[in-house]
Tab-separated table of C-alpha atoms in Angstrom:
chain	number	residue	atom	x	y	z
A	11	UNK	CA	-9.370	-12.601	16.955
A	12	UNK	CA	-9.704	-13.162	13.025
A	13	UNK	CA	-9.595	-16.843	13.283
A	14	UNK	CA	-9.346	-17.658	9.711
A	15	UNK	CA	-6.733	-15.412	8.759
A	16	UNK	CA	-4.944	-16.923	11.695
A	17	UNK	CA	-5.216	-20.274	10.627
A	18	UNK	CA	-4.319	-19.406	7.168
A	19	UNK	CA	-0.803	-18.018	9.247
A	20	UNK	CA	-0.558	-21.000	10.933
A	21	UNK	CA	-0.753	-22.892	7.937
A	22	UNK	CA	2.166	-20.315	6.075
A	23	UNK	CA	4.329	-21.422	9.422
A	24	UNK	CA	4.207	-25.123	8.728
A	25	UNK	CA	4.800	-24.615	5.084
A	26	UNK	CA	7.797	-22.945	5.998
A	27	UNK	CA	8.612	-25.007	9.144
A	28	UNK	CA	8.275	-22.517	11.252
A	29	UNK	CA	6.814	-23.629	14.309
A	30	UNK	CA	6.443	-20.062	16.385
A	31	UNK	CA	6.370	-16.335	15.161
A	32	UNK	CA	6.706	-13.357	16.804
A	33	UNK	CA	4.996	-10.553	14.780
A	34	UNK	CA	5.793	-6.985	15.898
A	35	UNK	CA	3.905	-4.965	12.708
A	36	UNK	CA	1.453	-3.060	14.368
A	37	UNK	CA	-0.515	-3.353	11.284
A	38	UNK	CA	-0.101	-6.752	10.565
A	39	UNK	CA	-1.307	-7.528	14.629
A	40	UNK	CA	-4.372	-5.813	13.536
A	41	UNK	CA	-4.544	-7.521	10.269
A	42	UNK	CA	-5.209	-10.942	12.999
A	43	UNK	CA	-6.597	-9.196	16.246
A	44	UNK	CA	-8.282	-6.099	15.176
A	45	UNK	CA	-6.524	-4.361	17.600
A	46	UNK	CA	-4.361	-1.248	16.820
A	47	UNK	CA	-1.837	0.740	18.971
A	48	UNK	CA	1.595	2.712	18.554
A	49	UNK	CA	3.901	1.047	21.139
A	50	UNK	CA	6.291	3.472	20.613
A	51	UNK	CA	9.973	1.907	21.991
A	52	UNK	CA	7.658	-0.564	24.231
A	53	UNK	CA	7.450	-4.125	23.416
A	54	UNK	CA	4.638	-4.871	21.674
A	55	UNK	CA	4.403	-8.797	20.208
A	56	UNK	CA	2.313	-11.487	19.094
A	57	UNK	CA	3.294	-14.526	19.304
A	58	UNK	CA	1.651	-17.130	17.028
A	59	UNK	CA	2.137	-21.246	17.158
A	60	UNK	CA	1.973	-23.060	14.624
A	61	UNK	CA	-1.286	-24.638	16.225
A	62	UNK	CA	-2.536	-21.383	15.574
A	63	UNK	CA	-2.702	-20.611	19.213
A	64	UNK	CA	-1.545	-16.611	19.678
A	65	UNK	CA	-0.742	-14.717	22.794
A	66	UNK	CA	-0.375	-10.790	23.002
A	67	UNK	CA	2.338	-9.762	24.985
A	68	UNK	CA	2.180	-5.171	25.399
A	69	UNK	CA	2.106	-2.893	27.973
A	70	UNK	CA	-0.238	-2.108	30.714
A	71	UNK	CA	-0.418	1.349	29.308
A	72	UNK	CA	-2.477	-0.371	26.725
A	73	UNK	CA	-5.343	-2.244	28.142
A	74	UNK	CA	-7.559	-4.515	25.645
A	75	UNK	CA	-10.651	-5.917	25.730
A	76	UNK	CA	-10.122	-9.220	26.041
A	77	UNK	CA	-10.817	-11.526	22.841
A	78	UNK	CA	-11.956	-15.241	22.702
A	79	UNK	CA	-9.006	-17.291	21.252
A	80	UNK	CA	-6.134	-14.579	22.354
A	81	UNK	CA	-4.248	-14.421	25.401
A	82	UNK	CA	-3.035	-11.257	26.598
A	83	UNK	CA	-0.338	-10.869	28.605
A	84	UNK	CA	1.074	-7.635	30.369
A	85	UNK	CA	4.757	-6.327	31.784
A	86	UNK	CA	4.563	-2.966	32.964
A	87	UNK	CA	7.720	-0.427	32.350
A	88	UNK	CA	9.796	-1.729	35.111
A	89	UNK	CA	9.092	-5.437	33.870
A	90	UNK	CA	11.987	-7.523	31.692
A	91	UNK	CA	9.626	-8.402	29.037
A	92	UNK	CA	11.452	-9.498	26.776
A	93	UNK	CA	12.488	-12.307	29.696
A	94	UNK	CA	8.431	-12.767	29.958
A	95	UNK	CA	8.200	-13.532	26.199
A	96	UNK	CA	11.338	-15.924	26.162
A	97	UNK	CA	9.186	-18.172	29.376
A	98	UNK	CA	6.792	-18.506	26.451
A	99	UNK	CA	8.962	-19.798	23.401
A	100	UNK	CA	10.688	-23.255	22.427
A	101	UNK	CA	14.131	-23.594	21.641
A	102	UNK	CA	13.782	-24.181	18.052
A	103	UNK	CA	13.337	-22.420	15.136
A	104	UNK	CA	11.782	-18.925	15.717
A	105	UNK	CA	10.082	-16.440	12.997
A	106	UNK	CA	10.400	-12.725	13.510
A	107	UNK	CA	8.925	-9.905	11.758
A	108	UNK	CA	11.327	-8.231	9.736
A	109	UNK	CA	10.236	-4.697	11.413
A	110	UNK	CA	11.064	-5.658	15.229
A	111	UNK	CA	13.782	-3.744	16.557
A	112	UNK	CA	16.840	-5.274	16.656
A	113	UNK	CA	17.430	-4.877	20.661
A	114	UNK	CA	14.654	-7.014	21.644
A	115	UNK	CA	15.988	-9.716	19.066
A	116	UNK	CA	18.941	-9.523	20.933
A	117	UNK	CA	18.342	-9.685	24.814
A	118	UNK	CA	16.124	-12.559	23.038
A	119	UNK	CA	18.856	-14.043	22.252
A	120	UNK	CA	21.280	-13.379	25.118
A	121	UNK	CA	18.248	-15.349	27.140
A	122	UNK	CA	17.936	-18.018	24.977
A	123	UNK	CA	20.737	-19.166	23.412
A	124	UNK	CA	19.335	-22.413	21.474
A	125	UNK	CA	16.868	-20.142	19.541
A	126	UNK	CA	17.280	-20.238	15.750
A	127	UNK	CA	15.420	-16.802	14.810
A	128	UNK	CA	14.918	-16.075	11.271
A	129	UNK	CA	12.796	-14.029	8.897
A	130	UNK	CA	9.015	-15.118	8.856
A	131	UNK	CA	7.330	-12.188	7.809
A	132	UNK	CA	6.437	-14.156	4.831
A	133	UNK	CA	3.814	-16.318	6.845
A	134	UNK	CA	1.950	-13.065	7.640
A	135	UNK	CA	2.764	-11.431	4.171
A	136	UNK	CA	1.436	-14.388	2.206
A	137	UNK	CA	-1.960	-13.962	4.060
A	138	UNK	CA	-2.272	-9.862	3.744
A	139	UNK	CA	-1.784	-10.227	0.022
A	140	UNK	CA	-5.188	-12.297	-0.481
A	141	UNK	CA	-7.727	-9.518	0.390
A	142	UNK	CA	-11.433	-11.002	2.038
A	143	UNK	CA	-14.466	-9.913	1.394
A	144	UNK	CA	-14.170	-7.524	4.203
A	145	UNK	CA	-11.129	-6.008	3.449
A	146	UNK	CA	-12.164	-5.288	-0.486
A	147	UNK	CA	-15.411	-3.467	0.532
A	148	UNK	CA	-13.333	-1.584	3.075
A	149	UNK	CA	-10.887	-0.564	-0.304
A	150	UNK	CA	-13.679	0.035	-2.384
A	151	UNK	CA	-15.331	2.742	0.031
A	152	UNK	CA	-11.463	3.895	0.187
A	153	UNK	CA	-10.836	4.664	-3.857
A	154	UNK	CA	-14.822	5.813	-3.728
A	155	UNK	CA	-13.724	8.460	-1.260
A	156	UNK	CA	-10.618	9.345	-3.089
A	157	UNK	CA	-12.674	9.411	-6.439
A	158	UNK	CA	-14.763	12.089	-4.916
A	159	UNK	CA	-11.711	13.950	-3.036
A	160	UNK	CA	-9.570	14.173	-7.023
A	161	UNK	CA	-12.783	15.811	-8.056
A	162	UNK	CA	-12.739	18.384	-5.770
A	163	UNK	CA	-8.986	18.845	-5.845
A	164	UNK	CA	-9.235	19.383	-9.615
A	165	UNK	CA	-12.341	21.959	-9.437
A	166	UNK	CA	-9.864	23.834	-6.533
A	167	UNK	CA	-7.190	24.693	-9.643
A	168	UNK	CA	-6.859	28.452	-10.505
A	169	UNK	CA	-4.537	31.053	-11.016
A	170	UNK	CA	-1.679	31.249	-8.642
A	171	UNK	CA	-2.234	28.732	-6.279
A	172	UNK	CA	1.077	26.649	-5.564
A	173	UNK	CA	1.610	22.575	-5.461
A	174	UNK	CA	2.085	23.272	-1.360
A	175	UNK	CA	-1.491	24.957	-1.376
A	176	UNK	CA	-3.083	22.301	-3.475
A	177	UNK	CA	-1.456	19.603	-1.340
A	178	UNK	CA	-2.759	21.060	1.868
A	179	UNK	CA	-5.980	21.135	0.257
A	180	UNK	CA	-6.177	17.249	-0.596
A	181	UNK	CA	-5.086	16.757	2.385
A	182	UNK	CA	-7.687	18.450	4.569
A	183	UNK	CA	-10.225	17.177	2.157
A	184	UNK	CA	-9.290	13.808	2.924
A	185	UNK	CA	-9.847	13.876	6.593
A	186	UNK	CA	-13.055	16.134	6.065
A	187	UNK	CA	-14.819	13.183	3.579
A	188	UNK	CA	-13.367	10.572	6.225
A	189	UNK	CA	-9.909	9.501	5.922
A	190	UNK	CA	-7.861	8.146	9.133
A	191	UNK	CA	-5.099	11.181	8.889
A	192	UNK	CA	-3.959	13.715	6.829
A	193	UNK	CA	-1.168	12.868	4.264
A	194	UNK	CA	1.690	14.409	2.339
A	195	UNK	CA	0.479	14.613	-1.119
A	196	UNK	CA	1.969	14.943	-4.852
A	197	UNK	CA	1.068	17.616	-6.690
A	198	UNK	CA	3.328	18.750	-9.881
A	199	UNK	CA	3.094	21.149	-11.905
A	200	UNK	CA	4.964	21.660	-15.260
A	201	UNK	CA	8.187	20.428	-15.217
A	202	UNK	CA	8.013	19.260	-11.821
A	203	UNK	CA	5.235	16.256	-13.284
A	204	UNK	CA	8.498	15.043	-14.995
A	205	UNK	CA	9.604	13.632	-11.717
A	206	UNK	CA	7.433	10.331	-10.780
A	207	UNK	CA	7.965	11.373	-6.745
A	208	UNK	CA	8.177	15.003	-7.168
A	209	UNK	CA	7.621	17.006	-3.772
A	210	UNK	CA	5.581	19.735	-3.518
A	211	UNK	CA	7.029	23.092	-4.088
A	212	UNK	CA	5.753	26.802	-4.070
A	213	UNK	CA	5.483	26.873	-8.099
A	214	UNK	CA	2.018	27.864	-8.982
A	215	UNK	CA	0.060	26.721	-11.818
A	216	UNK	CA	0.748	28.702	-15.445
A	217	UNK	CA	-1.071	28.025	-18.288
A	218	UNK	CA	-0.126	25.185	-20.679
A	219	UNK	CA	1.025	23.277	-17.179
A	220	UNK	CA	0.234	19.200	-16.768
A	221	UNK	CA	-0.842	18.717	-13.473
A	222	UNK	CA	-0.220	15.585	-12.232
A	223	UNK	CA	-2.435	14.352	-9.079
A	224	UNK	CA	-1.239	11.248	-6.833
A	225	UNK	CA	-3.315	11.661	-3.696
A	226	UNK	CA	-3.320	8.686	-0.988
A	227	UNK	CA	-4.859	8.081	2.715
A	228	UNK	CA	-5.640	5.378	4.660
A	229	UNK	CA	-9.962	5.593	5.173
A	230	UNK	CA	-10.314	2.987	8.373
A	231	UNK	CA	-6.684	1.589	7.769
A	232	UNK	CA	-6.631	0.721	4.324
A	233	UNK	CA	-5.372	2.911	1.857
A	234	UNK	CA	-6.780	4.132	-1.152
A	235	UNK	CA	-4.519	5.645	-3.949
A	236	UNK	CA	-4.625	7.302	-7.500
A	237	UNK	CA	-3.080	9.500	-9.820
A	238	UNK	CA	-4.730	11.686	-12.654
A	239	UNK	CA	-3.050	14.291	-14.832
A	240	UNK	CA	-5.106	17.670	-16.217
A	241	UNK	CA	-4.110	20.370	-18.171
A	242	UNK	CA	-4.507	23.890	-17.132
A	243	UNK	CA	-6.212	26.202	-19.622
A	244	UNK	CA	-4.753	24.754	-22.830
A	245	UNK	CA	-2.718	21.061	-23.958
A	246	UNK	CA	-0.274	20.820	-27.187
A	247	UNK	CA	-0.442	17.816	-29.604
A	248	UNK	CA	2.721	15.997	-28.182
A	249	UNK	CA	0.530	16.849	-24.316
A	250	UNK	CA	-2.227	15.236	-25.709
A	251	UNK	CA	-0.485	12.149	-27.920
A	252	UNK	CA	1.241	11.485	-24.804
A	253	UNK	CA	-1.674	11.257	-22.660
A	254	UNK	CA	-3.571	9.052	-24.978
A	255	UNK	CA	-0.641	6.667	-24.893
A	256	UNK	CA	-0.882	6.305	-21.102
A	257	UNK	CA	-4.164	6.173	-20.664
A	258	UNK	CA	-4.186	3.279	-23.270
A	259	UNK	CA	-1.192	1.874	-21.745
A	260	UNK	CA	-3.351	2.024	-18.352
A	261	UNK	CA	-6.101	0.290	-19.942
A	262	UNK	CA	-4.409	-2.330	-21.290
A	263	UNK	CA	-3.071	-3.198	-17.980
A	264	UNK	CA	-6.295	-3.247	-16.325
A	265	UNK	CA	-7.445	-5.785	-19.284
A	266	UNK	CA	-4.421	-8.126	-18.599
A	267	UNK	CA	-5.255	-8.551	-15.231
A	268	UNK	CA	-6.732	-12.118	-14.373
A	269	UNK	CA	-6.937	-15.277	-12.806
A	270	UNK	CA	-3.318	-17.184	-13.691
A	271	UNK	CA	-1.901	-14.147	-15.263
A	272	UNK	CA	1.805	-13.017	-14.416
A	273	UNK	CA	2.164	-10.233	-12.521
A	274	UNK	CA	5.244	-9.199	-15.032
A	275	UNK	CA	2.464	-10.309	-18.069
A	276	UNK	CA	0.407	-7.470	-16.900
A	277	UNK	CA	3.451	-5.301	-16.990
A	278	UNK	CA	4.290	-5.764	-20.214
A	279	UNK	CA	0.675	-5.406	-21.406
A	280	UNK	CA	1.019	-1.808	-20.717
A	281	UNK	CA	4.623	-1.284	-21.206
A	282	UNK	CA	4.267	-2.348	-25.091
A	283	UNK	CA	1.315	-0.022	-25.697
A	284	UNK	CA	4.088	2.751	-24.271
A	285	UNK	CA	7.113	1.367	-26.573
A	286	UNK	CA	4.816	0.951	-29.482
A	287	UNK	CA	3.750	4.829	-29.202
A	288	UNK	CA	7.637	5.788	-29.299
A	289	UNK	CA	7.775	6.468	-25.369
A	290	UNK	CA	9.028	3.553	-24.333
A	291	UNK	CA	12.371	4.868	-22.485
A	292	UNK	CA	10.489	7.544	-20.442
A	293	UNK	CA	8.245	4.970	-18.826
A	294	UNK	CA	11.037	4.346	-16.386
A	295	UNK	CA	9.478	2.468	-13.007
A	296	UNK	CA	7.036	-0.760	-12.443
A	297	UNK	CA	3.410	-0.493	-13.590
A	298	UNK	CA	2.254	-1.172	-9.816
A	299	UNK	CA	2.394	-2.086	-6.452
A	300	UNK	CA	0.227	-4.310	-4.166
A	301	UNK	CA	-1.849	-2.240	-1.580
A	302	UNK	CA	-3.604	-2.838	1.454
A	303	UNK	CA	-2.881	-1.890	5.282
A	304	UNK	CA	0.061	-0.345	3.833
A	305	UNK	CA	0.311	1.681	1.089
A	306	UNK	CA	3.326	-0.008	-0.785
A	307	UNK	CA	3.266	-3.841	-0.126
A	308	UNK	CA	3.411	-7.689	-1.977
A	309	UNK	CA	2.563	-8.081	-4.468
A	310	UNK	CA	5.234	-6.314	-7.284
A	311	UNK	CA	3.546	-5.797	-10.793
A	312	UNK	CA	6.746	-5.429	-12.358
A	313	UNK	CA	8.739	-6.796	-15.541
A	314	UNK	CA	10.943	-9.083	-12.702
A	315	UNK	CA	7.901	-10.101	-10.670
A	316	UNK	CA	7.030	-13.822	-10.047
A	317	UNK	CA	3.988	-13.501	-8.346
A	318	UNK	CA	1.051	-14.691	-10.459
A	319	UNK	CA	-2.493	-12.940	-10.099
A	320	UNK	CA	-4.758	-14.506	-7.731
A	321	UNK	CA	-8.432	-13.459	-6.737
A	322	UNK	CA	-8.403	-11.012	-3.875
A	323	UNK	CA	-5.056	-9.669	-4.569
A	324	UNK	CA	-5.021	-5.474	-4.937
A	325	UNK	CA	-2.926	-3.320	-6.207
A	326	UNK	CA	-2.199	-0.283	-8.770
A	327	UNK	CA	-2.098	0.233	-12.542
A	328	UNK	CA	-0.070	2.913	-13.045
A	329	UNK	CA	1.808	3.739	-16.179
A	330	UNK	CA	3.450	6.741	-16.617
A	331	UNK	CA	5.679	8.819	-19.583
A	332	UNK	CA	8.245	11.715	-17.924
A	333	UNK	CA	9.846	13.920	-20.808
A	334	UNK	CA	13.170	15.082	-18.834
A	335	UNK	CA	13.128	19.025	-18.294
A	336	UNK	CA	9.192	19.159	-19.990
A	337	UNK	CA	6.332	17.295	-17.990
A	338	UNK	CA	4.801	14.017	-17.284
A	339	UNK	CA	1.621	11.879	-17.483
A	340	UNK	CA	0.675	9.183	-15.091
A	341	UNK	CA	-2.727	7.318	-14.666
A	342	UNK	CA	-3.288	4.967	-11.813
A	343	UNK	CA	-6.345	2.985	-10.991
A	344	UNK	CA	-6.487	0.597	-7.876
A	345	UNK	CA	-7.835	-3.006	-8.976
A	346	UNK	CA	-8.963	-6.421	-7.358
A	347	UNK	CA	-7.962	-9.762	-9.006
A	348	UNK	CA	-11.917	-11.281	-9.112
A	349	UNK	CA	-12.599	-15.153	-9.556
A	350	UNK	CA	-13.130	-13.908	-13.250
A	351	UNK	CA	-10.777	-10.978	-14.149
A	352	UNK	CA	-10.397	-7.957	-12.480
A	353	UNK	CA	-12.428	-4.948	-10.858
A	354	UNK	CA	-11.189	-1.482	-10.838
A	355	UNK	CA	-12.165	0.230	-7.668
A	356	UNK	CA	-11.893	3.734	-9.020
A	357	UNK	CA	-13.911	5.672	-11.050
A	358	UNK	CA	-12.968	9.049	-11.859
A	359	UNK	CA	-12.821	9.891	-15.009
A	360	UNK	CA	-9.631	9.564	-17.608
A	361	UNK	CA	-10.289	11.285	-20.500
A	362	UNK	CA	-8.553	14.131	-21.315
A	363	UNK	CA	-9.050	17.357	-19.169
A	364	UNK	CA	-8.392	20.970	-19.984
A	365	UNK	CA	-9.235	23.159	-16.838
A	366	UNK	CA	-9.652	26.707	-16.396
């Protein structure tokens, strides 16, 4: 059992006068326990008090090692457990993850009528955002293996091969330089890089093409993700004045990030560098999103953000210009609020590349 990221639940709970949780996110029971299964439609739950006490409740399909500071409790298929968990709960306020299913909430409810259940994912969420010192080397060996797989996916370019191929490619090179599973990657060519979540199609690379590169997987549960956008065999002025813009637009970002900062100051840093170059209307999503055990979580670097940068939080810098019916550039970097500014996990280069 993580005990300190417990207590720092525990502690979220009585801030928000919550005095028991029920947390059903697989991920976020192995953000505490360090255990992770797929409970398919069984129950899976762990309770938390506000005492920081925490009992497992799952399925004797699953058996655990057992854990000092965790109870585990088991209900096998033909078990009520849902009537198991209600034995363990006061009738007060209860917190439940906003990811379990609605039918356990229910029968929940049908037991025990004086619970007050609301939404306390927030007690959870508000620890995840603040990464340890574990959790950041476990990202940085993440964006170092994705550093290494974008080189390779870039060197694979060459005549004729389609955004599918390419994608399978980055995907098998993931899980062949360590990555947890394969993923669905985005690859666009052409005009297809003028769509920020273009999927992969059978067009193949032509000369003249951007080729935009957002490649993701999670390497021992937490996820590493970038983009980078080459040019195949040759690059016009406007290809190359709008590259420069979001590469400085990226940078600029990156510099904002600190200590106290505003996560929509940070968005802005970048945003202006984009409006000053003329581009500002094709620059048409949030600079970036926190990252983690998932790949898309708190917290929002955005223009309507409130959340203010704090040391440990992670997440992307990733500006990007999309010319309707031409192409797009994007550039995204993964970065770590420090107790002094900010360090950018990736490497990989961003200057300008003509390939082939």
């Amino acid at each position: 059992m993580k005990q300190i990221r417990l207590k720092k639940v525990a502690l979220n709970m009585q801030q928000m006068g919550i005095e028991q949780l029920i947390v059903s996110d697989p991920l976020s029971i192995f953000y505490l326990t360090d255990i992770y299964l797929d409970p398919g439609k069984r129950l899976f739950a762990l309770l938390i008090k506000s005492d920081a006490s925490a009992t497992l409740f799952l399925n004797r399909l699953f058996p655990i090692k057992e854990q000092p500071g965790l109870t585990t409790l088991y209900h096998s298929d033909g078990d009520d457990a849902v009537a198991m968990l209600a034995e363990h709960l006061a009738d007060s306020v209860l917190g439940v993850d906003k990811t379990w299913p609605a039918n356990f909430l229910l029968k929940l409810m049908e037991k025990r009528h004086a619970l007050r259940p609301v939404i306390g994912s927030q007690a959870v969420d508000n620890a995840r955002r603040y990464k340890d010192a574990e959790e950041i080397g476990l990202m940085r060996k993440a964006s170092a293996l994705n550093d290494a797989v974008m080189a390779k996916a870039i060197s694979a370019l060459k005549d004729g091969i389609t955004e599918r191929e390419l994608a399978g490619i980055i995907s098998n090179l993931h899980v062949e330089h360590g990555a947890d599973s394969a993923q669905s990657q985005l690859v666009c060519y052409g005009v297809g890089s003028c769509e920020p979540h273009h999927e992969p199609g059978f067009a193949a690379v032509s000369k003249g093409d951007n080729v935009l590169l957002d490649i993701f997987a999670p390497v021992n549960r937490y996820w590493c993700d970038m983009t980078r956008t080459v040019f195949y065999k040759s690059a016009s002025k406007e290809q190359l004045k709008v590259y420069d813009a979001v590469k400085s637009a990226n940078l600029a970002g990156i510099a904002a990030v600190r200590p106290g900062a505003t996560m929509a100051s940070i968005d802005y840093a970048a945003r202006k560098v984009i409006e000053e170059a003329g581009y500002g209307k094709f620059f048409t999503h949030r600079l970036g999103h926190g990252i983690g055990l998932d790949v898309h979580e708190p917290p929002d670097c955005s223009s309507v953000s409130e959340a203010i940068a704090e040391p440990g939080m992670c997440f992307s810098i990733e500006p990007g210009i999309y010319l309707p019916d031409m192409w797009g550039v994007r550039i995204e970097d993964l970065v770590v609020v420090t107790e002094d500014g900010v360090e950018v996990f990736n490497s990989y280069t961003k200057e300008p590349q003509i390939i082939g």
